[in-house]
Coordinates of C-alpha atoms and ligand atoms in Angstrom, one line a residue:
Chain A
X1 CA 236.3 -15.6 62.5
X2 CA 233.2 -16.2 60.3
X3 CA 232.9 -19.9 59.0
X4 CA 229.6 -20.3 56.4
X5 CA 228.9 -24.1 55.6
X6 CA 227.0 -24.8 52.5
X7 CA 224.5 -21.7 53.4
X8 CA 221.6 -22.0 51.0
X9 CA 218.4 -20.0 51.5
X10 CA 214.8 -20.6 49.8
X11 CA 212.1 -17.8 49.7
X12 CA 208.0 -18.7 49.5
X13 CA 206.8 -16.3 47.1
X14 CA 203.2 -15.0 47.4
X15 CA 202.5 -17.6 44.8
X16 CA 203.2 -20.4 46.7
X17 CA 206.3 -21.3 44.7
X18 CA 209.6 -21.7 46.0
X19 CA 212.5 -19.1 44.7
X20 CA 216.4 -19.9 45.8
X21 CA 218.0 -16.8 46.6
X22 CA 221.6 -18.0 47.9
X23 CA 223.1 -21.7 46.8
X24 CA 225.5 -23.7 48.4
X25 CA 227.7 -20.8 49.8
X26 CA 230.9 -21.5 51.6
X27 CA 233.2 -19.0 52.9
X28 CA 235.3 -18.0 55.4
X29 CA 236.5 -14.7 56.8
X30 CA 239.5 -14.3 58.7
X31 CA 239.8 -12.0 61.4
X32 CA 240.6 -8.6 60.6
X33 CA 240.1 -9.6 56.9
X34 CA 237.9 -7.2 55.0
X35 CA 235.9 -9.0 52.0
X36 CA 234.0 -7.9 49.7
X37 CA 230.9 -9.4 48.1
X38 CA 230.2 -8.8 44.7
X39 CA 227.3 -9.3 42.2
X40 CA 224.5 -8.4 40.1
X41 CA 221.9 -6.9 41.2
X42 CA 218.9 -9.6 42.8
X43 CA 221.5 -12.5 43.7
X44 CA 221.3 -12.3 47.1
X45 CA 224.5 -10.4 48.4
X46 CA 221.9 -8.3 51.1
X47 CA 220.4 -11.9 52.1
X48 CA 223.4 -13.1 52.8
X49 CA 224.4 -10.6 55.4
X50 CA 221.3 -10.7 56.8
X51 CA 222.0 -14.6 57.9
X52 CA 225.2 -13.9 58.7
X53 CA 223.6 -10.9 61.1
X54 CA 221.4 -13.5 62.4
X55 CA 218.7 -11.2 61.3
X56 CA 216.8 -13.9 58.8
X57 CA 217.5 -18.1 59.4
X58 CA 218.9 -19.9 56.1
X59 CA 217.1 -22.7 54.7
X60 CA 220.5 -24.9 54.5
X61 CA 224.0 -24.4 55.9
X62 CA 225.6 -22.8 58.7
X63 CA 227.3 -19.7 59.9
X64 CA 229.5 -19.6 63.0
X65 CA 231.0 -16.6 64.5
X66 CA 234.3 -17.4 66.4
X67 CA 232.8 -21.1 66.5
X68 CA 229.5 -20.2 67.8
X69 CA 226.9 -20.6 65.5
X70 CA 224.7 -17.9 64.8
X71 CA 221.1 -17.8 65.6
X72 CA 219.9 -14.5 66.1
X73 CA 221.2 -10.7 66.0
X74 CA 223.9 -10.1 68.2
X75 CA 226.7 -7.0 69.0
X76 CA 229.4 -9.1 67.9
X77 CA 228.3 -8.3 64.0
X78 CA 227.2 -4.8 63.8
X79 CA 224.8 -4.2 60.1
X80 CA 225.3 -1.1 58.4
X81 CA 221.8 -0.9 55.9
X82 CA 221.8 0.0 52.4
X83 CA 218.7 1.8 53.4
X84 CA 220.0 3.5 56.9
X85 CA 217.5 2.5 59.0
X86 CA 218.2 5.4 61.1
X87 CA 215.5 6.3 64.1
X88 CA 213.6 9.3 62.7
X89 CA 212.4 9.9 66.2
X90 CA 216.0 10.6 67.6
X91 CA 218.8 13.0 66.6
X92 CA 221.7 11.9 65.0
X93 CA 223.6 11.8 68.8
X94 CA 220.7 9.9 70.0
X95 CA 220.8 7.7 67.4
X96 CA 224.5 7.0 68.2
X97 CA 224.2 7.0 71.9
X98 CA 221.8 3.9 71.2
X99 CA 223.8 1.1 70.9
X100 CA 226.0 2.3 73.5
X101 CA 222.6 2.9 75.9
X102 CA 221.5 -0.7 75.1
X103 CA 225.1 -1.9 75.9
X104 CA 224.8 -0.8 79.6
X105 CA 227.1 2.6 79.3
X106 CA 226.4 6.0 81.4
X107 CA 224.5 8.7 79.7
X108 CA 227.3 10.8 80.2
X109 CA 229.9 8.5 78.9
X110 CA 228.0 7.5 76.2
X111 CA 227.4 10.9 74.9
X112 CA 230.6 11.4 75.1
X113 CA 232.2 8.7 73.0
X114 CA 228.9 9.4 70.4
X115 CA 230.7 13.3 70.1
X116 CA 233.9 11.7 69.1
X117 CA 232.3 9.0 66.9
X118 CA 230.2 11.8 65.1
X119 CA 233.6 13.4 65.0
X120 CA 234.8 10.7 63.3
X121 CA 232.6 10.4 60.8
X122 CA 233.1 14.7 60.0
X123 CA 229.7 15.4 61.2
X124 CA 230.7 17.6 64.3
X125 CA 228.2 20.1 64.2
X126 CA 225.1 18.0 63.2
X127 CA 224.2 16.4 66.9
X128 CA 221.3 17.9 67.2
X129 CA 219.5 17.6 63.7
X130 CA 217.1 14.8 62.9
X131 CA 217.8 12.1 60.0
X132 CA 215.2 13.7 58.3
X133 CA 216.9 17.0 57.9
X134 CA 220.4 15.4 56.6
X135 CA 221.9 14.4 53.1
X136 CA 221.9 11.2 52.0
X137 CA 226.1 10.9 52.6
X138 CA 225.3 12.5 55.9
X139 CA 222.7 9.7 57.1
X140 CA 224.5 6.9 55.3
X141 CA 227.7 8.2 57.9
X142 CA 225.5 8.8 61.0
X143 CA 224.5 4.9 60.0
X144 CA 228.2 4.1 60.1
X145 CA 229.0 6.0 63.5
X146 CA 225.9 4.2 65.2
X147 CA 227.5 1.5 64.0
X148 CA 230.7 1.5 65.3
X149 CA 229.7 3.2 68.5
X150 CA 228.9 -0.1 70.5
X151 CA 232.1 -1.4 69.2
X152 CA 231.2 -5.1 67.0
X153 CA 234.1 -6.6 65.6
X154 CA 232.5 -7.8 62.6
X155 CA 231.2 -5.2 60.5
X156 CA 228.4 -6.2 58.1
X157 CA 228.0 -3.2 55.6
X158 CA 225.5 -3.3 52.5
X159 CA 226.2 -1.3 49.8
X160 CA 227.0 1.5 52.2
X161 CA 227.9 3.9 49.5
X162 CA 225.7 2.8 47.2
X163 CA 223.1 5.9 46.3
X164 CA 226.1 8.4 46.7
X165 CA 227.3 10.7 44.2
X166 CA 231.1 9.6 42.9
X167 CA 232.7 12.5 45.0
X168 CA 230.9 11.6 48.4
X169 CA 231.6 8.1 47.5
X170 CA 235.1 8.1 47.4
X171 CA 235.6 10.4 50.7
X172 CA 233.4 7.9 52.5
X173 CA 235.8 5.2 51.3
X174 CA 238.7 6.8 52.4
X175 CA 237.2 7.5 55.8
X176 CA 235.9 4.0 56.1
X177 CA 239.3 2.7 55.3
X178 CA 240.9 5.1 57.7
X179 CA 238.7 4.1 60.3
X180 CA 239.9 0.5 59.4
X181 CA 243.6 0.6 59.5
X182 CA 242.8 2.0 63.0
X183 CA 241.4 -1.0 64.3
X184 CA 241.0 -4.2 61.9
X185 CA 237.9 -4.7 62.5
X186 CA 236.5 -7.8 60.2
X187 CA 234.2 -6.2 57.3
X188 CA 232.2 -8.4 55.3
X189 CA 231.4 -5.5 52.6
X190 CA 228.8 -5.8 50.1
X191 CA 228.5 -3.7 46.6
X192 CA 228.5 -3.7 42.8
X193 CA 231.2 -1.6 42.3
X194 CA 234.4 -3.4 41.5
X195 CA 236.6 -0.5 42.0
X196 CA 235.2 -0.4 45.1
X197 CA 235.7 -3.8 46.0
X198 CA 239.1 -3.5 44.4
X199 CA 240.2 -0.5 46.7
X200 CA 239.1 -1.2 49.9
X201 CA 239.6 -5.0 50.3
X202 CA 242.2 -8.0 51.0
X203 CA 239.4 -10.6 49.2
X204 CA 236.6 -10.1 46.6
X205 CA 233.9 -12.6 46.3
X206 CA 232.4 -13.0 43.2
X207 CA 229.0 -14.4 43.0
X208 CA 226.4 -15.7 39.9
X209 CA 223.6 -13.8 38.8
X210 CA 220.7 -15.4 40.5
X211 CA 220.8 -18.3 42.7
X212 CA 223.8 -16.4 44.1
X213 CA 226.8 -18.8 43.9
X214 CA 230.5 -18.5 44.2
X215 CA 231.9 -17.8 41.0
X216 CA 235.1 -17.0 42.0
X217 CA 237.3 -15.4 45.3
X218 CA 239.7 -13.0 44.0
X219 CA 242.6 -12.5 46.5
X220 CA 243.8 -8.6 46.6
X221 CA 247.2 -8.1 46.9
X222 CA 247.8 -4.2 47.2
X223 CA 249.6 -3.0 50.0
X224 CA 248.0 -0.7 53.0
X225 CA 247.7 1.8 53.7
X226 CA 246.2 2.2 50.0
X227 CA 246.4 5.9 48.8
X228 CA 243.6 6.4 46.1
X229 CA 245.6 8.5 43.6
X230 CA 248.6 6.1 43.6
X231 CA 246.4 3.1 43.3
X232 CA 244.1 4.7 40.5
X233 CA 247.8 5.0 38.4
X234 CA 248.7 1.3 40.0
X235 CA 248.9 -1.6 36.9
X236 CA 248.0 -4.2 39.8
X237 CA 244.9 -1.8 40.7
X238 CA 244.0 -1.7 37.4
X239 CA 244.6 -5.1 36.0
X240 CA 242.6 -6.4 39.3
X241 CA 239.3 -4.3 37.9
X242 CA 239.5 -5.5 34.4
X243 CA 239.7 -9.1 35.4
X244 CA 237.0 -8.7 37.6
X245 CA 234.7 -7.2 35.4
X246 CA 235.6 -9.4 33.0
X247 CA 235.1 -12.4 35.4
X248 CA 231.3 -10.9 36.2
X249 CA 230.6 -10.3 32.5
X250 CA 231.6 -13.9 31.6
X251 CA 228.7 -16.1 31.0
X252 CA 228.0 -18.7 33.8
X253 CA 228.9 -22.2 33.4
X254 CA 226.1 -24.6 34.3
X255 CA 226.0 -26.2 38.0
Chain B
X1 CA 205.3 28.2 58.2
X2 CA 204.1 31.1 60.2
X3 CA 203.4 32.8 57.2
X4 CA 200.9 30.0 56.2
X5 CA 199.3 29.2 59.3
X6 CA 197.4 32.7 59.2
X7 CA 195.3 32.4 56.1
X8 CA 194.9 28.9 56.7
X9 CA 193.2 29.8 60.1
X10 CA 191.1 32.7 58.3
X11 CA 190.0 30.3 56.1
X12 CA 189.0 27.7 58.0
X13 CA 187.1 30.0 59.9
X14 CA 185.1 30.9 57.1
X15 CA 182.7 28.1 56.6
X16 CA 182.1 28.9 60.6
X17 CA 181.2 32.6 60.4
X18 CA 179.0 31.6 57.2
X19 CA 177.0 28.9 58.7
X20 CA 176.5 31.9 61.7
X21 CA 175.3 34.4 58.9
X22 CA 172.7 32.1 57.9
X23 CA 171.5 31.2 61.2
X24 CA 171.3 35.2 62.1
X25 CA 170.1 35.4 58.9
X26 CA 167.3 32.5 59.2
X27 CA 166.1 34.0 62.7
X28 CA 166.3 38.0 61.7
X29 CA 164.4 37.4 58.3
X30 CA 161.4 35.6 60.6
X31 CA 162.2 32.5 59.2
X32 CA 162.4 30.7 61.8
X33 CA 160.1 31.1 64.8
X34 CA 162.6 32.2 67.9
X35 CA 161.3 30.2 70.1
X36 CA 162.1 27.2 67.9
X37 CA 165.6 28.4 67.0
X38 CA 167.2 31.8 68.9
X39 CA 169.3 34.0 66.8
X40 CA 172.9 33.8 67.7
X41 CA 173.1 36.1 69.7
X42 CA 171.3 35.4 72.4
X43 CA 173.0 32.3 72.4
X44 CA 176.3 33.5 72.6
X45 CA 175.1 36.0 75.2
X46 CA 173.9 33.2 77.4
X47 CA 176.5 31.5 76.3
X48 CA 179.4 33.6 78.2
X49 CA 176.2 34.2 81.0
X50 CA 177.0 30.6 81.9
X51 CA 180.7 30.5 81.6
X52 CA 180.5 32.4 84.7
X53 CA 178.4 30.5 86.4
X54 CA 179.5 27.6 88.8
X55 CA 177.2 25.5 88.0
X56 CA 177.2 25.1 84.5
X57 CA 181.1 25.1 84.7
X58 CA 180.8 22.1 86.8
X59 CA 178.6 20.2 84.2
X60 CA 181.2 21.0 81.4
X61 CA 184.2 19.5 83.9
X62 CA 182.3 16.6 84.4
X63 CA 182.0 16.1 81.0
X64 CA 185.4 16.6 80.5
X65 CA 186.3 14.2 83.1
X66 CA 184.4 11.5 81.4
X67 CA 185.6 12.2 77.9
X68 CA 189.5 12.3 79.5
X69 CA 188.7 9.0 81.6
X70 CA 187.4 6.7 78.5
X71 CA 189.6 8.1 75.9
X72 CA 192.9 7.4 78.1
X73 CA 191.3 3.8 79.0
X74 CA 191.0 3.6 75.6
X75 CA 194.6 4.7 74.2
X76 CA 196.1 2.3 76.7
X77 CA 194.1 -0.8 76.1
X78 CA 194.3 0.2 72.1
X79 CA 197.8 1.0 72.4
X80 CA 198.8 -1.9 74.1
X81 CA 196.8 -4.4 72.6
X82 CA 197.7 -3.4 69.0
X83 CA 201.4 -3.4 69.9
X84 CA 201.3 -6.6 71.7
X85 CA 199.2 -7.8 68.7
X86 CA 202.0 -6.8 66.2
X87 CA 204.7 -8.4 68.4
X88 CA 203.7 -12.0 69.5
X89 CA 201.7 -14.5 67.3
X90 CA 199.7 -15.1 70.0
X91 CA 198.2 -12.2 71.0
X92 CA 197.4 -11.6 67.8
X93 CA 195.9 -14.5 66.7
X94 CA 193.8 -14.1 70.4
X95 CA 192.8 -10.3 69.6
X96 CA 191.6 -10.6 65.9
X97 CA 188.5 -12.0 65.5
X98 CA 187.4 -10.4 69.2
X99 CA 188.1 -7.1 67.2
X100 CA 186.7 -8.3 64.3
X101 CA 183.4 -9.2 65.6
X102 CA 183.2 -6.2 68.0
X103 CA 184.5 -3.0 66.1
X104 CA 181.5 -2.8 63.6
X105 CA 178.9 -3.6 66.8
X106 CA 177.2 -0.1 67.6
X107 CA 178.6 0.2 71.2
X108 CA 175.6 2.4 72.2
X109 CA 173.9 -1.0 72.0
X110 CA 176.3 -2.2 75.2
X111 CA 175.2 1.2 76.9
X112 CA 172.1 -0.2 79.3
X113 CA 174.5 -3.5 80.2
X114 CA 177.0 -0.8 81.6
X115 CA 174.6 1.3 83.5
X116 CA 173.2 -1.8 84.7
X117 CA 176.5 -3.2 85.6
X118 CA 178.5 0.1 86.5
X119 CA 175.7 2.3 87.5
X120 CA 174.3 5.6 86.2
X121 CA 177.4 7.9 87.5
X122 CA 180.6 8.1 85.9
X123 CA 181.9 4.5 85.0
X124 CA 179.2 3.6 83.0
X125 CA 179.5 6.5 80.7
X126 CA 183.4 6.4 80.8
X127 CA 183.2 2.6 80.0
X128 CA 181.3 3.9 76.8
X129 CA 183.4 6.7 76.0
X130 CA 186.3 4.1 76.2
X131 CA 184.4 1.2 74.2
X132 CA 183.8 3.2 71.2
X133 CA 186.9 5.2 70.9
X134 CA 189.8 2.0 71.6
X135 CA 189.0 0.4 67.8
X136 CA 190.1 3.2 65.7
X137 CA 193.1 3.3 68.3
X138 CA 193.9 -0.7 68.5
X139 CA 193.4 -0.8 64.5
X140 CA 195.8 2.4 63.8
X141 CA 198.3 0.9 66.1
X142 CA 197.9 -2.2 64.8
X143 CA 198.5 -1.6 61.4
X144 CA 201.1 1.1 62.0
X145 CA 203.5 -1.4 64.3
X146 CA 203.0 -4.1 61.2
X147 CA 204.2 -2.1 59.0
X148 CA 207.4 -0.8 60.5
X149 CA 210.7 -1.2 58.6
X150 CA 211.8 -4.4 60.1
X151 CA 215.7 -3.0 59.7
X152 CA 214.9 -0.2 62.3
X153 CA 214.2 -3.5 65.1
X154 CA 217.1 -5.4 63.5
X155 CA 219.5 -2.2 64.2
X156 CA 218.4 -2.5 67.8
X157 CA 218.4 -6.3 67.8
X158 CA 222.3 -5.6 66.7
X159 CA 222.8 -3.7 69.6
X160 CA 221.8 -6.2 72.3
X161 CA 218.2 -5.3 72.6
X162 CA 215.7 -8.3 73.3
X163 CA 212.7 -8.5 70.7
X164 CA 210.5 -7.2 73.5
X165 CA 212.2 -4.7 74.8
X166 CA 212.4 -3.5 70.9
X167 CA 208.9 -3.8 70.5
X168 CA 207.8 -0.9 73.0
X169 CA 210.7 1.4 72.3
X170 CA 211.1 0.9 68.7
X171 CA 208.2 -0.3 67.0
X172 CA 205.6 1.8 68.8
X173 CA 208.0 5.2 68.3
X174 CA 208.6 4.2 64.5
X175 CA 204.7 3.6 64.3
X176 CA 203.9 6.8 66.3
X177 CA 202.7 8.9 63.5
X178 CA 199.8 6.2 62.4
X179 CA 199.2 5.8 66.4
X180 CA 198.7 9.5 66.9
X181 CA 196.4 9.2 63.6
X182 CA 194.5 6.6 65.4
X183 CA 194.4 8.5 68.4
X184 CA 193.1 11.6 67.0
X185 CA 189.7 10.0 65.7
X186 CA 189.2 8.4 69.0
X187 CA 189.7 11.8 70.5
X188 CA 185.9 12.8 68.0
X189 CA 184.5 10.1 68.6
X190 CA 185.2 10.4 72.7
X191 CA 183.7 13.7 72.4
X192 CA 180.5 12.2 70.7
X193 CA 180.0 9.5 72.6
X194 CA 180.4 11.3 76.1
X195 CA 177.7 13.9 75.1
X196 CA 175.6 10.8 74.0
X197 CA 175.6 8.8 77.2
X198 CA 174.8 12.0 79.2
X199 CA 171.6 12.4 76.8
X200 CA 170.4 9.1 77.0
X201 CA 171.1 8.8 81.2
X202 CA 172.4 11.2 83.5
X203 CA 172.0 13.9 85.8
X204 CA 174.6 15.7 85.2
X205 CA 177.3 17.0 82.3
X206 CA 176.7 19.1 78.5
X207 CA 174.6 16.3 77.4
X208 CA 172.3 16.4 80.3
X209 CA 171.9 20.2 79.9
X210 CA 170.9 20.0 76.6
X211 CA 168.2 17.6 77.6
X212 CA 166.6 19.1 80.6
X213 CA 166.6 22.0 78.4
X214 CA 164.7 20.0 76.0
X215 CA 162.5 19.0 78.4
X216 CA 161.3 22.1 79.8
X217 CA 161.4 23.5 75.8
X218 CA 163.9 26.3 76.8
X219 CA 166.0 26.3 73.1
X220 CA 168.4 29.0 74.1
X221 CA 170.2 26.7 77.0
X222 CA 169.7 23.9 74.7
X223 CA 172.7 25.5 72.1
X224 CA 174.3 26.1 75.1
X225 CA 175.7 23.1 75.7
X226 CA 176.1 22.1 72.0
X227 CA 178.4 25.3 71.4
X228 CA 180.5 24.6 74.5
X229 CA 181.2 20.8 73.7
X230 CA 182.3 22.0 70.0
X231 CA 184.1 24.2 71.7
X232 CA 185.8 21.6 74.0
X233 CA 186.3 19.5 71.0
X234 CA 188.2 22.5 68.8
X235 CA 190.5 23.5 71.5
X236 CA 191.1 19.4 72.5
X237 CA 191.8 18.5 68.8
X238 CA 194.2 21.9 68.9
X239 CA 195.7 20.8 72.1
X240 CA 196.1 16.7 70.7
X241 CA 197.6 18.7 67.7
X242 CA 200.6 20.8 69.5
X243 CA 201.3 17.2 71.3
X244 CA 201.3 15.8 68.4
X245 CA 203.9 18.1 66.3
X246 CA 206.3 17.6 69.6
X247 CA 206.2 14.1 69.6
X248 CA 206.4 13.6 65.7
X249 CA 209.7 16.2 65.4
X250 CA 211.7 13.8 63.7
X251 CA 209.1 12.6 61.6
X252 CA 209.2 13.3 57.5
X253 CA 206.1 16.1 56.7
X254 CA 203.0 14.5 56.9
X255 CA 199.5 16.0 56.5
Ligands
ATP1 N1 211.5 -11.5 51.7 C1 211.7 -12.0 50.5 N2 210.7 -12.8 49.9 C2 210.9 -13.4 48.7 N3 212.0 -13.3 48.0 C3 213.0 -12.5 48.4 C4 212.9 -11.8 49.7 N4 214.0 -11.1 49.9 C5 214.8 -11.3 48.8 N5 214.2 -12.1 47.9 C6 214.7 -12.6 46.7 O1 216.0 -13.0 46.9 C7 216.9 -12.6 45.8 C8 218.1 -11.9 46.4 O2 217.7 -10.7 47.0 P1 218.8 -9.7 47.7 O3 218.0 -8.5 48.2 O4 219.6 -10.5 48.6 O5 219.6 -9.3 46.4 P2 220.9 -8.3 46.3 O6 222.0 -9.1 45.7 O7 221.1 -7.6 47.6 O8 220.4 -7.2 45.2 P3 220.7 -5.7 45.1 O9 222.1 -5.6 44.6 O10 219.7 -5.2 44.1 O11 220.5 -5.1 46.5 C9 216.0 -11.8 44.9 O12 215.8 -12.5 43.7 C10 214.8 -11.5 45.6 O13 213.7 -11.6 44.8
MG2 MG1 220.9 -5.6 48.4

């Protein structure tokens, strides 16, 4: 489904130098496979969904979606920001009636399947209020729901859940996992929390602390449905999040 | 926010009904000859003598007219060109140094080509009106569109949208609060400039009046017209306001 090639990307800094962000990535994502990306902070896990996205061009490599390669933005891949990127001038329903505007859909029918998407997401009630007036959890799920409204198949989230309190956290998990079970949709899922890499996906990419390499692909067996408080008692679970830590805390060996 | 607006209003009335006091006071204590400046009251009372009156009514709507005809020439040229600037390379590179040579030119200066070009009725004076008021508007929008989160256009970009259709209903809402800024000053300055061009050359409008009142040394009707274009200029700056809290709902608090 997605195929990256050798993806390297090279920023020119205000001093004329030139940083690598990403180096020599491959990967690829089967469809209706949900992988995480995991890292420290500053190695380039948001750059990399943003070439992926098509929304910034790498310096080396390739992405292909399907086969196609990618070179711009395009509804197949639908970005979910770490920083919402709502519209402050429209209401949470007009901010989910977007995508599905843009896609060539009725008002009428539009507005409709933006109710049951803002449904969806628990925020029936709320259609009317601007970003602005919301919770951080509330946005982050509006985000989600605009999202999913025009329907991509690839879902490109960056740390979605990142600036949430614990409790939100794990509800939004669970929703977002619900919401996948119901239609395995591919997720390429970026974060720096291993239990949350851990719970919610069949593959966790490791990568190096700046340039962002693979370090290692961790496959993750655990059945689905997953059911947080049996997995939070599950050896496998648990085992699986001390190895990974352990794999990020280990130093890096050279290139 | 009710509660607020009332003092606030009291006390920016203050400094008005002070600077009144003093005149009344300048005039009643005989220090100021009344033929060289009226106490207040007899302008005011041939103030409201005149708001009757068709003809002087039809000077202040010409005025108006102007003023309207060069600021909206000038909000859709500054609009526009600052969005267009902010959107293609091209434009922008074309635009820059034209705005950069002619923004700090004194457009007064530009006021005997127009009347020699356009005339001495309307278009010369709106073509003034419209010169000086479309830089603070081009440079506002300008520098508002620049800086607009670029993951508000790649969430439309996701969607299907084309880069220019994304420019005119996303980058110029997202920038609407620096636009409206921009606006706003034009909006003064309009209100200057029209009375200007009516005192250097017309035969008509508040600027005019004040002149021919000059002329013939009647000082009462000169205030006149003074009064009623600050007048015009209060109740258009709290008109452009109430616009401009509907169009900026969504908007975070701004002063
Ligand atoms: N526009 C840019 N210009 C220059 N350097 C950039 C730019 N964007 C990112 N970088 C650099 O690329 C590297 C990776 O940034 P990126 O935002 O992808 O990290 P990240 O893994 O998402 O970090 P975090 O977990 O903190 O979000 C950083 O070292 C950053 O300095
Ligand atoms: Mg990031």
């Amino acid at each position: 489904m997605i195929a990256i090639e050798g993806l390297s990307k090279s920023f020119e800094t205000a001093r004329r130098s030139s940083h690598t962000a990403l180096a020599d990535i491959s990967l690829n994502v089967a469809a209706g496979e949900f992988v995480s990306i995991l890292g420290p902070s500053g190695c380039g896990k948001s750059t990399l969904l943003y070439i992926v996205g098509g929304f910034v061009p790498p310096t080396e490599g390739t992405v292909a979606v399907n086969g196609k390669p990618v070179t711009g933005p395009g509804p197949d891949r639908g970005p979910v920001f770490q920083e919402f990127a709502l519209f402050p001038w429209k209401t949470v329903l007009g901010n989910v009636m977007y995508g599905l505007l843009e896609r060539g859909m009725a008002r009428s029918k539009a507005e409709e399947r933006a109710r049951a998407l803002i449904g969806l997401v628990h925020l029936k009630g709320y259609e009317h209020f601007y970003p602005k007036e919301l919770s951080g959890g509330m946005k982050q799920r509006v985000a989600i729901a605009r999202t999913l409204a025009y329907g991509p198949s690839i879902l490109l989230m960056d740390e979605p859940f990142g600036a949430l309190d614990a409790h939100t956290r794990t509800g939004l998990q669970n929703e977002l996992l619900d919401i996948w079970e119901r239609d395995r949709k591919t997720v390429l899922f970026v974060t720096h929390s291993v239990e949350e890499a851990v719970f919610l996906s069949d593959r966790v990419v490791v990568l190096t602390r700046s340039p962002g390499r693979i370090k290692q692909t961790v496959a993750i067996g655990l059945s689905r449905p997953r059911r947080r408080a049996q997995l939070l008692v599950d050896r496998r679970y648990q085992t699986l999040v001390v190895d990974i830590e352990r794999l990020m805390d280990a130093p890096e060996e050279a290139p | 926010m009710m509660r607020r607006a009332i003092p606030e209003t009291l006390l920016g009335s203050l400094p008005v009904v002070l600077v009144l006091a003093l005149w009344q006071g300048l005039t009643s204590a005989g220090m100021a000859p009344p033929s060289l400046l009226p106490p207040p009251a007899a302008v005011f009372s041939r103030l409201a003598q005149q708001l009757t009156d068709p003809v002087f009514l039809g000077h202040a709507a010409t005025t108006l007219f102007r003023l309207f005809a060069g600021f909206t020439i000038a909000v859709a040229i500054g609009v526009a060109l600052g969005v267009l600037a902010t959107g293609s390379r091209t434009v922008g590179a074309l635009v820059g140094p034209v705005v950069r040579v002619l923004a700090p030119v004194p457009k007064i200066a530009l006021y005997p080509a127009f009347i020699l070009i356009l005339g001495f009725e309307h278009a010369s004076k709106i073509a003034l009106v419209a010169a000086d008021a479309v830089f603070p508007i081009l440079l506002a929008t300008y520098q508002g569109t620049s800086a607009v989160e670029p993951k508000l256009v790649w969430s439309a970009l996701a969607t299907g949208t084309s880069r220019r259709k994304a420019l005119f209903t996303i980058v110029l809402p997202a920038a609407l609060p620096s636009v409206l800024t921009g606006c706003r000053i034009g909006l003064v300055i309009s209100c200057i400039v029209v009375f200007l061009a009516e005192m250097i050359s017309s035969t008509n409008g508040l600027g005019h009046l004040l002149v021919y009142a000059s002329r013939s040394f009647r000082t009462v009707d000169m205030f006149v017209p003074l009064i009623t274009i600050s007048i015009l200029g209060l109740a258009l700056n709290a008109g452009f306001n109430a616009l401009r809290a509907r169009l900026l709902a969504g908007f975070p608090e701004e002063s």
